[in-house]
XYZ file of C-alpha atoms in Angstrom:
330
model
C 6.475 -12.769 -97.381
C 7.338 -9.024 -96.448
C 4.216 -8.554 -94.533
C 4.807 -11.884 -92.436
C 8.606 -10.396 -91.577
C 6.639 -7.161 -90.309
C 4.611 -9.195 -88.726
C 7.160 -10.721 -86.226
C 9.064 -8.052 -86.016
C 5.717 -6.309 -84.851
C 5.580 -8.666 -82.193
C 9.212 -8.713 -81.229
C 8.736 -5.119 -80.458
C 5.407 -5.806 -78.499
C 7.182 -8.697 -76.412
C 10.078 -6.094 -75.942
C 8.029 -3.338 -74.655
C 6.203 -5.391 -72.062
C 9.478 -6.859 -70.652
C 10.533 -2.727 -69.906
C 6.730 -2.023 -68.604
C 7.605 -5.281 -66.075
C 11.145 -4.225 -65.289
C 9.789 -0.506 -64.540
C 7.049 -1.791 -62.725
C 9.031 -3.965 -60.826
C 11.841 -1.281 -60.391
C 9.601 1.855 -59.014
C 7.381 -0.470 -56.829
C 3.915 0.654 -58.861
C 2.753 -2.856 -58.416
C 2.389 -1.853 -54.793
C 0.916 1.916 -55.645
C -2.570 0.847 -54.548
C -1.338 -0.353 -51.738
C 0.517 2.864 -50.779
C -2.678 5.253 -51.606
C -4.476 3.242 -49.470
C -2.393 3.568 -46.266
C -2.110 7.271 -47.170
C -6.181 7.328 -46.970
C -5.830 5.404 -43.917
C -3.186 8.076 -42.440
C -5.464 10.848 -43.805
C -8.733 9.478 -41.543
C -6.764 8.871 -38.721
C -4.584 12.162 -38.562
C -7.516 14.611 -39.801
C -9.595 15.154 -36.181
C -6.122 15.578 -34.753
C -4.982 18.061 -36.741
C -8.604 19.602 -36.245
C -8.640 19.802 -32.806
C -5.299 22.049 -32.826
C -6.172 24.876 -35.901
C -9.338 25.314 -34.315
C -7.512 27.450 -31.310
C -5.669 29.563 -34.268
C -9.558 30.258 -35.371
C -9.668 32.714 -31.845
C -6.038 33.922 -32.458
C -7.278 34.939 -36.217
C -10.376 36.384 -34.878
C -8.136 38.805 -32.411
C -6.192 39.875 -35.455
C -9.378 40.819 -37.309
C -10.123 42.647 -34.445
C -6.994 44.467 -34.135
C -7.539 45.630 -38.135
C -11.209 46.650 -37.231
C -9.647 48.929 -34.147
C -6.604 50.213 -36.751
C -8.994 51.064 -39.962
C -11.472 52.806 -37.351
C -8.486 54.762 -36.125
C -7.418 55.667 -39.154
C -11.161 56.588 -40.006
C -11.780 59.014 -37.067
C -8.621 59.918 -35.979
C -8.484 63.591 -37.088
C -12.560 64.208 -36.628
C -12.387 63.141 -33.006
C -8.481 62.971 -31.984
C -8.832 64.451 -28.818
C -12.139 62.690 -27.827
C -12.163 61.013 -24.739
C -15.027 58.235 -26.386
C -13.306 57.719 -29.475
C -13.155 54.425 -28.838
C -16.584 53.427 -27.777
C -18.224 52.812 -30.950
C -15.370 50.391 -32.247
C -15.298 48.669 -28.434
C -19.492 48.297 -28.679
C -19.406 46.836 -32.675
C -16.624 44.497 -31.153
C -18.348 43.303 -28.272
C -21.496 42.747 -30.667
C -19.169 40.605 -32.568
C -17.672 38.575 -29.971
C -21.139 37.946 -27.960
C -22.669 37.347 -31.694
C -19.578 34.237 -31.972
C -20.584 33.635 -28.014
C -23.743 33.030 -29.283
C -23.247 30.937 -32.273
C -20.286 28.773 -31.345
C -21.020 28.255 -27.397
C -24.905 29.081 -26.768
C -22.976 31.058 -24.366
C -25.289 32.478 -21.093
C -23.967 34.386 -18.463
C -25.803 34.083 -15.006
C -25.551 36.750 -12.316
C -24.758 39.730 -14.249
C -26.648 42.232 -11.735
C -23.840 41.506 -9.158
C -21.833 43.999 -11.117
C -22.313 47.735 -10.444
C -23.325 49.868 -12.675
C -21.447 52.191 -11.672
C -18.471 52.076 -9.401
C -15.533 49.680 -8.741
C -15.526 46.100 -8.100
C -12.761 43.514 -8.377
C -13.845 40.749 -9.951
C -11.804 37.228 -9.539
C -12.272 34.342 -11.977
C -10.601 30.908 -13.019
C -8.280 30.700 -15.908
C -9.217 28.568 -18.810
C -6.492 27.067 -21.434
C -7.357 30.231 -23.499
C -9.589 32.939 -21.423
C -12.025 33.132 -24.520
C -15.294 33.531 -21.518
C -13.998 36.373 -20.493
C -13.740 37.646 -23.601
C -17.272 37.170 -23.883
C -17.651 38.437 -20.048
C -15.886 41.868 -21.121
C -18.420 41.825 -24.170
C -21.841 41.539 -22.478
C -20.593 44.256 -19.306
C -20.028 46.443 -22.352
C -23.265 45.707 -24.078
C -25.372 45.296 -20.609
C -23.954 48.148 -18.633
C -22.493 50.390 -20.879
C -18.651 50.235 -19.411
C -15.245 48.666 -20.058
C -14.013 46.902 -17.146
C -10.374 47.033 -17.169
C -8.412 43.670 -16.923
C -5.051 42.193 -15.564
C -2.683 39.933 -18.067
C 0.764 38.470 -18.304
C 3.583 40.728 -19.534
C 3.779 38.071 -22.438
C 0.496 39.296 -23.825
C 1.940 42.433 -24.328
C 5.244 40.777 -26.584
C 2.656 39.660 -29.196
C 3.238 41.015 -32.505
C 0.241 43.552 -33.322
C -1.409 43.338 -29.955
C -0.506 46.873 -28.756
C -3.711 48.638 -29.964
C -6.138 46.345 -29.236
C -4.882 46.436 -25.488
C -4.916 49.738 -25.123
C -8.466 50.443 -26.018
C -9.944 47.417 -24.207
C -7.692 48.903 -20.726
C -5.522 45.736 -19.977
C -2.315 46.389 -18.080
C -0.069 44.281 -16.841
C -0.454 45.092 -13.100
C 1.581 46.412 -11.008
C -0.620 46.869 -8.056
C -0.400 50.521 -7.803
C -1.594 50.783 -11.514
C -4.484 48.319 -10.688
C -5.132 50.603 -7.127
C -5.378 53.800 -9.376
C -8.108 51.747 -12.015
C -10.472 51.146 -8.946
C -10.044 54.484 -6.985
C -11.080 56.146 -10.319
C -14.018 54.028 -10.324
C -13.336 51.293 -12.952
C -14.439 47.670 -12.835
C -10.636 45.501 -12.837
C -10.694 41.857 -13.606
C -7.663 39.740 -12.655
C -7.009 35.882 -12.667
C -4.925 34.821 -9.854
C -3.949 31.462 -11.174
C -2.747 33.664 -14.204
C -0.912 31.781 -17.059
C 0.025 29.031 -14.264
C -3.693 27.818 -14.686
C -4.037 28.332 -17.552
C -0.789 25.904 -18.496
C -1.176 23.453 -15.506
C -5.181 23.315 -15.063
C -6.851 20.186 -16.339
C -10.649 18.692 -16.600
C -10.379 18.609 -12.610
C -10.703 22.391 -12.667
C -8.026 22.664 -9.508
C -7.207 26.424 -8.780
C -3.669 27.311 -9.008
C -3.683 30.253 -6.717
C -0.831 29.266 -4.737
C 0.234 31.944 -1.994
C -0.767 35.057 -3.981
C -2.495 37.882 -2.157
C -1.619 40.783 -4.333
C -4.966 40.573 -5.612
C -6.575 40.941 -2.101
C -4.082 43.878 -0.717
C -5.137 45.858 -4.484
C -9.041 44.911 -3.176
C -8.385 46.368 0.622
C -6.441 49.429 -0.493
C -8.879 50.555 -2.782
C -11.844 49.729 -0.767
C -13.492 47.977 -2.880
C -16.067 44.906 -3.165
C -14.550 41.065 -4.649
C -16.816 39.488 -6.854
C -16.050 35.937 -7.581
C -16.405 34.584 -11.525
C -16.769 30.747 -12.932
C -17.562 29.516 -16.443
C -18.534 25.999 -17.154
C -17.280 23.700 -19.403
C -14.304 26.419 -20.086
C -11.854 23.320 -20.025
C -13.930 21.671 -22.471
C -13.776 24.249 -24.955
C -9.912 24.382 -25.014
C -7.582 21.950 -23.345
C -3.625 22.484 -22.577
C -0.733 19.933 -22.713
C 0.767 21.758 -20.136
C 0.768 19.023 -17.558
C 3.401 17.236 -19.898
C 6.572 17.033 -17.780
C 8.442 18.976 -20.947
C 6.266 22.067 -20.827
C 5.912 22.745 -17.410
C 10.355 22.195 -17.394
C 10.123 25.120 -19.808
C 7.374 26.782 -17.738
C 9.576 26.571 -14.160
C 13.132 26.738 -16.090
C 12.571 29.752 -18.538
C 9.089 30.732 -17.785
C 8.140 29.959 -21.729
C 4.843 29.234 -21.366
C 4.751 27.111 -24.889
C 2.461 24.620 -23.971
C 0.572 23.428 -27.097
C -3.850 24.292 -26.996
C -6.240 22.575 -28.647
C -9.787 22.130 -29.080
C -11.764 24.758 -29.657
C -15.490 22.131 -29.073
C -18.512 24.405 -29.466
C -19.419 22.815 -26.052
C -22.373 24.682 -23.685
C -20.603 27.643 -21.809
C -22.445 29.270 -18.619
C -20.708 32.069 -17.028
C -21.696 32.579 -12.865
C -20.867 35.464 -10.733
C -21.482 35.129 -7.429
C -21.726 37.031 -4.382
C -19.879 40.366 -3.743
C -17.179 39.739 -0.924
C -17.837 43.525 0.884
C -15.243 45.429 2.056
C -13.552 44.833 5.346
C -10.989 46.566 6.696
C -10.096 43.882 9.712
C -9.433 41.130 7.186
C -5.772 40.906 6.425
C -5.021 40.035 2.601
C -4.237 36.478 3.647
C -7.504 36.324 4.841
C -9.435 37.943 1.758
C -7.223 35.607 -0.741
C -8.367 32.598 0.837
C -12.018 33.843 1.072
C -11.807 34.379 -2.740
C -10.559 31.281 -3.617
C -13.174 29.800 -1.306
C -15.469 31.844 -2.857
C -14.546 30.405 -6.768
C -14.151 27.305 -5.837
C -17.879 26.969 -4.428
C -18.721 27.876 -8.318
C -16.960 25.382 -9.388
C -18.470 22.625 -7.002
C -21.581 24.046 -7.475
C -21.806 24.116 -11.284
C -19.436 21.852 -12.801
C -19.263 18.267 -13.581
C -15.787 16.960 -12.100
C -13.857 15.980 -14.268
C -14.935 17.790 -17.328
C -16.195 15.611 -20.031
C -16.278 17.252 -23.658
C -19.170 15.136 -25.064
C -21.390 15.958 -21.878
C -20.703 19.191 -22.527
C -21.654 19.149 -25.954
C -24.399 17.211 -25.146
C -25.585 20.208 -22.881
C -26.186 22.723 -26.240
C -29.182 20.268 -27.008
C -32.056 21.227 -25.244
C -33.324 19.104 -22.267
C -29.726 18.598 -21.603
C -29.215 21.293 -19.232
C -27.091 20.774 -15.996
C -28.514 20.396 -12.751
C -27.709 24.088 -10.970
């Protein structure tokens, strides 16, 4: 007779437990768990590629802060062997460029197609288009180091130089942020200068119809005339394929022409097929005003462009392009 008592109590308890387990079940929602987990998969699949397609940029960002700590451990290194060398900078600036054509190489299949046009020795202006982020001519400044053994010196926003940590590698790779006597002075001591006209405007407001955002600027062409020198136009393919901007947002271009905060979010970062072309020299004239020169650059780009890129820019065509066979009609 005890054991029978047990016996329902046993299962008074049992009965008991599994009315709490329903209550808690139905309290907390776990009935619907699976269902939750599987909308968060869903949310996962659908949100990963976009949240790809942003890092990636931060990838080229990290990459310039590796450089920067190559450039600072090298000074460090040589600094008291070789502190009043006028090359102590030319081994780290040749392992660098090897780096940067090696991830050229690798990520892009980069090419670069006209190189001869630039001297190998003596000045030259060259003018080129603004991508979202000017990573080919990062790769430009790496092959005229490799190829022909000198630094050309290059033109960039004052906001460049407001970036935490930047300081060092700027100075050894000879940006400034051109005034146009400074950029006079580079070429009438017989450097190479690059400078973007369209500047961070293009870069922000540029799309996969490659416009050029030149507006009215002829500072460019007055630095070319006073300092005698030759303008060599400079296009790379695909460059808006690689990285894209949401500047053409009405928000960020209101930040852009209110507070000049260029905060436009990048992304992208496609290992698409880039080509880099340089074409011919615009020669010295001293009866063209700098109107005149301006628009002849422009011209000048702009026949790249028509010339060598697909209008609009499409990213999978230019993926498509690092297959072989693929190649664009020149």
């Amino acid at each position: 007779m005890p054991y029978g008592n047990d016996s329902c109590k046993g299962h008074e308890t049992a009965s008991y437990i599994s009315v709490l387990v329903h209550l808690w079940d139905e309290w907390v929602g776990l009935g619907s768990l699976e269902d939750y987990l599987s909308y968060l998969d869903y949310l996962v699949w659908v949100f990963t590629p976009l949240a790809v397609v942003f890092i990636l940029p931060f990838v080229i960002v990290l990459f310039l802060y590796l450089s920067i700590l190559f450039l600072h451990v090298y000074k460090r290194k040589n600094e008291l062997k070789e502190a009043y060398s006028n090359n102590l900078w030319d081994c780290a600036r040749k392992t660098l460029a090897t780096l940067w054509d090696g991830h050229a190489t690798i990520w892009h299949g980069y090419e670069i197609h006209g190189l001869e046009k630039i001297p190998d020795d003596g000045p030259a202006l060259i003018v080129y288009y603004h991508g979202a982020i000017p990573i080919d001519y990062y790769y430009f400044l790496a092959n005229v180091i490799i190829q022909k053994g000198r630094t050309c010196h290059s033109v960039a926003d004052h906001i460049l130089f407001k970036i935490p940590g930047f300081k060092l590698l700027l100075e050894v790779f000879s940006v400034m942020h051109g005034p146009q006597e400074e950029c006079v002075r580079a070429l009438q001591n017989g450097h190479l200068l690059g400078i973007s006209p369209g500047g961070v405007r293009e870069a922000l407001f540029s799309d996969e119809t490659y416009p050029l955002l030149w507006g009215k600027r002829t500072g460019f062409a007055q630095v070319a005339i006073d300092s005698k020198v030759p303008i060599i136009p400079m296009f790379t393919q695909n460059v808006r394929e690689g990285f894209r901007s949401l500047g053409t947002l009405r928000f960020f271009k209101w930040m852009y022409e209110r507070f000049r905060l260029p905060i436009a979010p990048v992304y992208g970062g496609f290992p698409v097929k880039f080509r880099t072309y340089l074409g011919d020299p615009i020669p010295y004239d001293p009866n063209v005003t700098a109107t005149e020169l301006a628009e002849k650059a422009q011209q000048a780009v702009q026949s790249l462009i028509d010339r060598h890129q697909k209008i609009p820019g499409n990213v999978l065509g230019a993926l498509l392009e690092r297959f072989p066979g693929r190649r664009k009609e020149e």
